PDB file of C-alpha atoms in Angstrom:
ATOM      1  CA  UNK A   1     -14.814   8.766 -14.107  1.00  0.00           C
ATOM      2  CA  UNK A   2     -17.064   9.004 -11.137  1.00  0.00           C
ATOM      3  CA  UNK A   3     -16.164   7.225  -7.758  1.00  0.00           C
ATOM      4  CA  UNK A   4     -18.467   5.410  -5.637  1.00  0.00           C
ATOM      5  CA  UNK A   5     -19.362   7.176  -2.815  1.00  0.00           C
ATOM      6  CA  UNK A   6     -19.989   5.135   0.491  1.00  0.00           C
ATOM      7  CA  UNK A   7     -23.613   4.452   1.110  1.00  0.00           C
ATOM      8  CA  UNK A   8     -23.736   2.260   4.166  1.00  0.00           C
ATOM      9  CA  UNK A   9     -23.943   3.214   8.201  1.00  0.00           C
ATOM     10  CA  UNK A  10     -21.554   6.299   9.416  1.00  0.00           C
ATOM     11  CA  UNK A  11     -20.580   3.679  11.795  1.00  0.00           C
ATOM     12  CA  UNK A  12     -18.972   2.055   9.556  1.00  0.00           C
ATOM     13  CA  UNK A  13     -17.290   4.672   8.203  1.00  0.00           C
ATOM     14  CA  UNK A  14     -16.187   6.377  11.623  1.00  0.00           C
ATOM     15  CA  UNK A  15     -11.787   5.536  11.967  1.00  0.00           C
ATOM     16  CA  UNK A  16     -12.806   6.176  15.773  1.00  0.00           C
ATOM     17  CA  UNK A  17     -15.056   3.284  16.115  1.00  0.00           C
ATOM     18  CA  UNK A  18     -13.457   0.106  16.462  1.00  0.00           C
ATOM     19  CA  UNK A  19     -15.686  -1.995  14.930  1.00  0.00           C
ATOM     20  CA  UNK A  20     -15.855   0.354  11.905  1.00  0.00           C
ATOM     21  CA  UNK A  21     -15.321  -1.018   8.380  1.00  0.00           C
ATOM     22  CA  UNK A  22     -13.335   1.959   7.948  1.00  0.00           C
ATOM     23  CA  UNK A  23     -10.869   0.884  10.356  1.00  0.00           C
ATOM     24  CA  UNK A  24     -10.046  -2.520   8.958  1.00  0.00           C
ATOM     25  CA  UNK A  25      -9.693  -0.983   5.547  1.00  0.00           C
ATOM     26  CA  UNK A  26      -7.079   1.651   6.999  1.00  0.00           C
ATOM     27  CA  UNK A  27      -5.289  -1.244   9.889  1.00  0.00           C
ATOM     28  CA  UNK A  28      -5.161  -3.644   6.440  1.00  0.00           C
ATOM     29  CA  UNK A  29      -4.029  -0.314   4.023  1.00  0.00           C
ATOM     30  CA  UNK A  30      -1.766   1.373   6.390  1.00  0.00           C
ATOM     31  CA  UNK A  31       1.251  -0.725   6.849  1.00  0.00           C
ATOM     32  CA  UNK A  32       5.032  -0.456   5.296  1.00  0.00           C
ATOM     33  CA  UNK A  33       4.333  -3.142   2.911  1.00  0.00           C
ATOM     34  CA  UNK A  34       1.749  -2.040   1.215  1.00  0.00           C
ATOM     35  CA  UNK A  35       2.598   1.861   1.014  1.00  0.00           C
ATOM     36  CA  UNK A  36       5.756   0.981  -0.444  1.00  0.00           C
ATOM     37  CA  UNK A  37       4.074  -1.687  -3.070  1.00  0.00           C
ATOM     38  CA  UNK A  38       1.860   1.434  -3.823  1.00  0.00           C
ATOM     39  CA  UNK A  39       4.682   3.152  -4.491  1.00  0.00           C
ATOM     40  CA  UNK A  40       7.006   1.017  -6.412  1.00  0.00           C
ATOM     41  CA  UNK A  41       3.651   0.431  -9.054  1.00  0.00           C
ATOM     42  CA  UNK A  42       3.213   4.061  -9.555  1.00  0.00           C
ATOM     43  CA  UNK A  43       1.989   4.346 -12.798  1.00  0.00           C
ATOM     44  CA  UNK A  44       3.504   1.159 -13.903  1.00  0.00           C
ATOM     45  CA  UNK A  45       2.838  -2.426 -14.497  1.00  0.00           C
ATOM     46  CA  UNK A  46       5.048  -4.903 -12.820  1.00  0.00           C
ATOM     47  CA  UNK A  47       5.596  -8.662 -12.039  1.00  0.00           C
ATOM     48  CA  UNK A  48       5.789 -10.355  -9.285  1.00  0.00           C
ATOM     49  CA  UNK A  49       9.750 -11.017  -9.222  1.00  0.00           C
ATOM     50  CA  UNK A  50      10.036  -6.805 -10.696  1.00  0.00           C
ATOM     51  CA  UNK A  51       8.052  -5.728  -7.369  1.00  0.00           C
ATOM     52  CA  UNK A  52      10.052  -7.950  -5.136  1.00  0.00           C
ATOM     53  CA  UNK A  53      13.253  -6.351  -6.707  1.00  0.00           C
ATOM     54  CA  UNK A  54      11.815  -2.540  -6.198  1.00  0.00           C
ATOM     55  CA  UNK A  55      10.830  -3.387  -2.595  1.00  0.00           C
ATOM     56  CA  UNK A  56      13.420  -4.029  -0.885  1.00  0.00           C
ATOM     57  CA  UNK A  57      13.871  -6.412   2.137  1.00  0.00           C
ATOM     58  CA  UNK A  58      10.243  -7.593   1.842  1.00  0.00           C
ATOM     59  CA  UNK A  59      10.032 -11.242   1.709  1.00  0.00           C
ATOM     60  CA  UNK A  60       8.110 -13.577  -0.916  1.00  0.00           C
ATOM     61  CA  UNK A  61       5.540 -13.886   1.454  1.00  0.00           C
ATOM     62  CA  UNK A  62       4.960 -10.368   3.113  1.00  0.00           C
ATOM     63  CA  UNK A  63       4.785  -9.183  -0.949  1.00  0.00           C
ATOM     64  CA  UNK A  64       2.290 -11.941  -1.530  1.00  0.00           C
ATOM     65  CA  UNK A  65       0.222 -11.581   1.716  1.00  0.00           C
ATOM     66  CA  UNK A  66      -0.151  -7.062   0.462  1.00  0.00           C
ATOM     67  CA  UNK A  67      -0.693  -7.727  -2.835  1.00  0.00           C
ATOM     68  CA  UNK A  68      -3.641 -10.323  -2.276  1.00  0.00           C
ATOM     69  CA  UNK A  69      -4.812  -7.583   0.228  1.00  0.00           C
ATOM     70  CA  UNK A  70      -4.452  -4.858  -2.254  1.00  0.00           C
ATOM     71  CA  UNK A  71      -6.510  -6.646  -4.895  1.00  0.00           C
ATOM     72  CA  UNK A  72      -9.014  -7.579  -2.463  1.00  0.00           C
ATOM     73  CA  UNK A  73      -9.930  -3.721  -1.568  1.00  0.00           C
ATOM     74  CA  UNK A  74      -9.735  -3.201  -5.178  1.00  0.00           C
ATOM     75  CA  UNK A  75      -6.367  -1.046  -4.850  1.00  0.00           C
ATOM     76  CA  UNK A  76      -4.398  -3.742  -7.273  1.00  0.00           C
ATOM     77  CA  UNK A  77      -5.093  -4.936 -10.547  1.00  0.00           C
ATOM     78  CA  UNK A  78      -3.618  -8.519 -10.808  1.00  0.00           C
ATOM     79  CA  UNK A  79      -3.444 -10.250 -14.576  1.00  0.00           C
ATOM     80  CA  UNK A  80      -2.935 -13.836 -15.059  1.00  0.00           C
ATOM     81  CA  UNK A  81      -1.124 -14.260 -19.121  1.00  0.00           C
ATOM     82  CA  UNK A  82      -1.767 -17.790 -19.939  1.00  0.00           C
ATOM     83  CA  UNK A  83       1.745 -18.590 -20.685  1.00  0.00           C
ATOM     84  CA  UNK A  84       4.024 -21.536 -19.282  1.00  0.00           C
ATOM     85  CA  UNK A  85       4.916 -20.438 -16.937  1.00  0.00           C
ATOM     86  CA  UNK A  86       2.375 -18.016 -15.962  1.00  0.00           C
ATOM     87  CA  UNK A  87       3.109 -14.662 -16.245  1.00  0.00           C
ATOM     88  CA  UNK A  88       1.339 -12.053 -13.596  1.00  0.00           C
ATOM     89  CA  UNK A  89       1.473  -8.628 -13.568  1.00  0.00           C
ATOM     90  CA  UNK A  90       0.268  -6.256 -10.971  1.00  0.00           C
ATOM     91  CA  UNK A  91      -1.254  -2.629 -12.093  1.00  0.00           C
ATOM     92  CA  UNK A  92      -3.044   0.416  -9.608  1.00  0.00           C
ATOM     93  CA  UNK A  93      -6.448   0.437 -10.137  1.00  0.00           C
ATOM     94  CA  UNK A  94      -7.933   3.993 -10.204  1.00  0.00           C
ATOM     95  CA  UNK A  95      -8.802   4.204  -6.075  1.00  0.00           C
ATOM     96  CA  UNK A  96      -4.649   2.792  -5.868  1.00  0.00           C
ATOM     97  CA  UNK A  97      -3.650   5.599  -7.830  1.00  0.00           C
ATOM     98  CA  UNK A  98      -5.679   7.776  -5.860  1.00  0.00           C
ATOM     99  CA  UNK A  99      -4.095   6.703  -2.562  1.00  0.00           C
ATOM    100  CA  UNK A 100      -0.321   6.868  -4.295  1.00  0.00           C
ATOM    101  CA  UNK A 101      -1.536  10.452  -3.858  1.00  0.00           C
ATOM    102  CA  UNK A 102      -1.464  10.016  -0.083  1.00  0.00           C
ATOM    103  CA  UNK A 103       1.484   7.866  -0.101  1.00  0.00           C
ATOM    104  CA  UNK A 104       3.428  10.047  -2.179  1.00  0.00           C
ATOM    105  CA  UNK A 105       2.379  12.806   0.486  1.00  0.00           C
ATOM    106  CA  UNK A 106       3.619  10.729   3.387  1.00  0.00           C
ATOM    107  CA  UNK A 107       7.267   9.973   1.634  1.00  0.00           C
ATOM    108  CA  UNK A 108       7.717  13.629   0.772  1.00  0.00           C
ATOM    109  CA  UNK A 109       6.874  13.946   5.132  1.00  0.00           C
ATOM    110  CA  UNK A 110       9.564  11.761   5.163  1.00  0.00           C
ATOM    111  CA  UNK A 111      12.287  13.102   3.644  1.00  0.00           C
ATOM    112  CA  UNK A 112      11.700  16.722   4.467  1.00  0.00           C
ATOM    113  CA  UNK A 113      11.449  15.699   8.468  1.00  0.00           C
ATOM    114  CA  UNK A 114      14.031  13.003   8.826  1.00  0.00           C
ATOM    115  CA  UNK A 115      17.284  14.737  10.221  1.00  0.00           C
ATOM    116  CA  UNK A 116      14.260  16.311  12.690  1.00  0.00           C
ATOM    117  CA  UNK A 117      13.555  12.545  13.578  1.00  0.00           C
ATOM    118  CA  UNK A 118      16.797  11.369  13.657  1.00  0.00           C
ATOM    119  CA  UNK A 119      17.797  14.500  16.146  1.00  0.00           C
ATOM    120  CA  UNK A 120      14.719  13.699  18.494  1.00  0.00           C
ATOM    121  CA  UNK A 121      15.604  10.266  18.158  1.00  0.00           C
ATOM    122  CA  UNK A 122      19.094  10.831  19.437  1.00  0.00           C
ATOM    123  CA  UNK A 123      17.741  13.258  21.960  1.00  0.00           C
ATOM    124  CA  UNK A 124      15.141  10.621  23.302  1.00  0.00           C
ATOM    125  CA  UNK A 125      17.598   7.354  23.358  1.00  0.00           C
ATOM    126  CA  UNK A 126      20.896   9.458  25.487  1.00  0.00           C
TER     127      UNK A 126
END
């Protein structure tokens, strides 16, 4: 599968710039929410109620709020089954499971640095 490869200004493509397209993708993409949807969908498909259960502490409207995001940069696959009630079910589209990539990356960051965190952390608050 080929990906599209960005075609308009370097402006908008420059994280720097604060006007950039770039940087509203990344501001909107970049927060706890949404890495950890990314991350509970993996390679799965999951409804609404499933996600809320895998991501812990996030409220019905913080999980609504990413997820309309997500699908809106084309990062979320959302399927409406015409049953009664609706059923929905959320998927990674081929750029999401691309930046699961990144995410993954970051939690692995996590894990391996935390007890250096948690020691500057302690340091920094005495």
């Amino acid at each position: 599968m080929v990906t599209k490869q960005f075609t308009g200004s370097p402006e908008d493509a420059d994280l720097r710039r604060a006007d950039s397209l770039a940087r509203e993708i990344f501001s909107d993409v970049a927060n706890k929410w949404a890495f950890l949807i990314i991350e509970a969908l993996g390679e799965r498909t999951l409804r609404f109620s499933e996600l809320r259960d895998e991501v812990e502490g996030v409220s019905h409207k913080m999980l609504t709020q990413n997820l309309r995001m997500l699908e809106r940069y084309g990062l979320v696959d959302r399927k409406v089954h015409p049953t009664v009630p609706p059923r929905v079910e959320y998927t990674l589209t081929e750029p999401g499971r691309a930046l699961r990539a990144t995410v993954d990356s970051m939690c692995g960051w996590t894990h391996q640095y935390l007890g250096h965190i948690e020691a500057a952390r302690r340091r920094f608050d005495e």
